[in-house]
Short mmCIF file of N, CA and C in Angstrom, two decimals:
data_model
loop_
_atom_site.label_atom_id
_atom_site.label_comp_id
_atom_site.label_asym_id
_atom_site.label_seq_id
_atom_site.Cartn_x
_atom_site.Cartn_y
_atom_site.Cartn_z
N MET A 1 -34.06 -25.67 -11.13
CA MET A 1 -35.36 -26.21 -10.83
C MET A 1 -35.37 -26.88 -9.46
N GLU A 2 -34.31 -27.60 -9.10
CA GLU A 2 -34.26 -28.28 -7.82
C GLU A 2 -34.26 -27.28 -6.67
N VAL A 3 -33.60 -26.13 -6.87
CA VAL A 3 -33.57 -25.10 -5.84
C VAL A 3 -34.99 -24.59 -5.60
N TRP A 4 -35.72 -24.36 -6.65
CA TRP A 4 -37.10 -23.89 -6.52
C TRP A 4 -37.94 -24.92 -5.77
N ALA A 5 -37.74 -26.19 -6.06
CA ALA A 5 -38.51 -27.24 -5.39
C ALA A 5 -38.20 -27.28 -3.89
N LEU A 6 -36.93 -27.15 -3.53
CA LEU A 6 -36.57 -27.13 -2.11
C LEU A 6 -37.14 -25.90 -1.42
N GLU A 7 -37.14 -24.77 -2.11
CA GLU A 7 -37.69 -23.55 -1.53
C GLU A 7 -39.20 -23.70 -1.31
N ALA A 8 -39.88 -24.30 -2.27
CA ALA A 8 -41.31 -24.50 -2.14
C ALA A 8 -41.63 -25.47 -1.00
N TYR A 9 -40.74 -26.41 -0.77
CA TYR A 9 -40.93 -27.39 0.30
C TYR A 9 -40.63 -26.79 1.67
N GLY A 10 -39.97 -25.64 1.70
CA GLY A 10 -39.68 -24.97 2.96
C GLY A 10 -38.34 -25.35 3.56
N ALA A 11 -37.42 -25.81 2.74
CA ALA A 11 -36.11 -26.24 3.21
C ALA A 11 -35.09 -25.11 3.06
N ALA A 12 -35.39 -23.96 3.64
CA ALA A 12 -34.53 -22.78 3.48
C ALA A 12 -33.15 -22.99 4.08
N TYR A 13 -33.08 -23.63 5.23
CA TYR A 13 -31.77 -23.85 5.86
C TYR A 13 -30.92 -24.82 5.05
N CYS A 14 -31.55 -25.79 4.45
CA CYS A 14 -30.84 -26.72 3.57
C CYS A 14 -30.28 -25.98 2.36
N LEU A 15 -31.08 -25.10 1.77
CA LEU A 15 -30.62 -24.30 0.63
C LEU A 15 -29.48 -23.38 1.02
N GLN A 16 -29.58 -22.76 2.19
CA GLN A 16 -28.52 -21.87 2.64
C GLN A 16 -27.21 -22.65 2.77
N GLU A 17 -27.27 -23.85 3.28
CA GLU A 17 -26.07 -24.66 3.45
C GLU A 17 -25.50 -25.08 2.09
N LEU A 18 -26.36 -25.35 1.12
CA LEU A 18 -25.89 -25.79 -0.19
C LEU A 18 -25.33 -24.65 -1.04
N LEU A 19 -25.84 -23.44 -0.86
CA LEU A 19 -25.54 -22.36 -1.79
C LEU A 19 -24.66 -21.25 -1.22
N THR A 20 -24.00 -21.48 -0.10
CA THR A 20 -23.11 -20.47 0.48
C THR A 20 -21.68 -20.98 0.54
N THR A 21 -20.74 -20.07 0.76
CA THR A 21 -19.33 -20.44 0.86
C THR A 21 -19.11 -21.25 2.13
N LYS A 22 -18.46 -22.37 2.00
CA LYS A 22 -18.25 -23.28 3.11
C LYS A 22 -16.94 -22.99 3.83
N SER A 23 -16.86 -23.42 5.07
CA SER A 23 -15.64 -23.21 5.86
C SER A 23 -14.48 -24.05 5.33
N ASP A 24 -14.76 -25.16 4.65
CA ASP A 24 -13.69 -25.99 4.11
C ASP A 24 -13.29 -25.58 2.69
N ASP A 25 -13.93 -24.58 2.13
CA ASP A 25 -13.58 -24.06 0.80
C ASP A 25 -12.52 -22.98 0.97
N VAL A 26 -11.26 -23.39 0.95
CA VAL A 26 -10.15 -22.48 1.24
C VAL A 26 -10.10 -21.34 0.24
N LEU A 27 -10.17 -21.64 -1.04
CA LEU A 27 -10.10 -20.59 -2.06
C LEU A 27 -11.31 -19.65 -1.98
N GLY A 28 -12.47 -20.20 -1.70
CA GLY A 28 -13.66 -19.37 -1.57
C GLY A 28 -13.57 -18.42 -0.39
N ARG A 29 -13.03 -18.91 0.73
CA ARG A 29 -12.85 -18.04 1.90
C ARG A 29 -11.86 -16.93 1.61
N ILE A 30 -10.80 -17.24 0.88
CA ILE A 30 -9.81 -16.22 0.54
C ILE A 30 -10.44 -15.14 -0.33
N LYS A 31 -11.23 -15.56 -1.33
CA LYS A 31 -11.89 -14.60 -2.21
C LYS A 31 -12.85 -13.69 -1.42
N VAL A 32 -13.61 -14.28 -0.51
CA VAL A 32 -14.54 -13.49 0.30
C VAL A 32 -13.78 -12.52 1.18
N TYR A 33 -12.73 -12.98 1.84
CA TYR A 33 -11.93 -12.12 2.72
C TYR A 33 -11.33 -10.95 1.94
N GLU A 34 -10.73 -11.25 0.78
CA GLU A 34 -10.10 -10.19 -0.02
C GLU A 34 -11.13 -9.16 -0.49
N SER A 35 -12.31 -9.62 -0.88
CA SER A 35 -13.32 -8.68 -1.35
C SER A 35 -13.83 -7.80 -0.20
N ILE A 36 -13.92 -8.35 1.00
CA ILE A 36 -14.34 -7.55 2.15
C ILE A 36 -13.29 -6.51 2.48
N VAL A 37 -12.02 -6.91 2.49
CA VAL A 37 -10.93 -5.99 2.82
C VAL A 37 -10.83 -4.86 1.80
N MET A 38 -11.03 -5.19 0.52
CA MET A 38 -10.90 -4.19 -0.54
C MET A 38 -12.19 -3.39 -0.74
N GLY A 39 -13.25 -3.73 -0.02
CA GLY A 39 -14.50 -3.00 -0.14
C GLY A 39 -15.27 -3.32 -1.41
N GLN A 40 -15.06 -4.48 -1.97
CA GLN A 40 -15.74 -4.89 -3.19
C GLN A 40 -16.93 -5.78 -2.83
N ASN A 41 -17.74 -6.07 -3.84
CA ASN A 41 -18.86 -6.99 -3.65
C ASN A 41 -18.33 -8.40 -3.43
N ILE A 42 -19.00 -9.12 -2.57
CA ILE A 42 -18.59 -10.51 -2.30
C ILE A 42 -18.97 -11.36 -3.51
N PRO A 43 -18.03 -12.18 -4.01
CA PRO A 43 -18.32 -13.00 -5.19
C PRO A 43 -19.36 -14.08 -4.89
N GLU A 44 -20.03 -14.50 -5.92
CA GLU A 44 -21.01 -15.58 -5.79
C GLU A 44 -20.30 -16.86 -5.38
N PRO A 45 -20.87 -17.64 -4.46
CA PRO A 45 -20.22 -18.88 -4.07
C PRO A 45 -20.28 -19.90 -5.19
N GLU A 46 -19.28 -20.76 -5.23
CA GLU A 46 -19.25 -21.83 -6.22
C GLU A 46 -19.94 -23.06 -5.63
N PHE A 47 -20.35 -23.96 -6.51
CA PHE A 47 -21.00 -25.17 -6.03
C PHE A 47 -19.98 -26.04 -5.31
N PRO A 48 -20.41 -26.72 -4.25
CA PRO A 48 -19.49 -27.62 -3.56
C PRO A 48 -19.05 -28.75 -4.48
N LYS A 49 -17.88 -29.29 -4.23
CA LYS A 49 -17.37 -30.37 -5.06
C LYS A 49 -18.28 -31.58 -5.03
N ALA A 50 -18.99 -31.78 -3.94
CA ALA A 50 -19.90 -32.92 -3.83
C ALA A 50 -21.06 -32.82 -4.81
N LEU A 51 -21.43 -31.60 -5.21
CA LEU A 51 -22.54 -31.43 -6.14
C LEU A 51 -22.12 -31.37 -7.60
N LYS A 52 -20.81 -31.31 -7.85
CA LYS A 52 -20.33 -31.27 -9.23
C LYS A 52 -20.27 -32.69 -9.78
N PHE A 53 -20.68 -32.83 -11.01
CA PHE A 53 -20.69 -34.16 -11.63
C PHE A 53 -19.54 -34.31 -12.57
#
């Protein structure tokens, strides 16, 4: 629901930053790199640790 509210407000760049793989996410970067090299679909990004409760 919060994502929808931000989208309606026009905060697309904020959403992109929250919902994509980050440069400091070492495991996420490895997964993305391996999937690109193997020709597979890129996995969905995980939520940043700051957003996990």
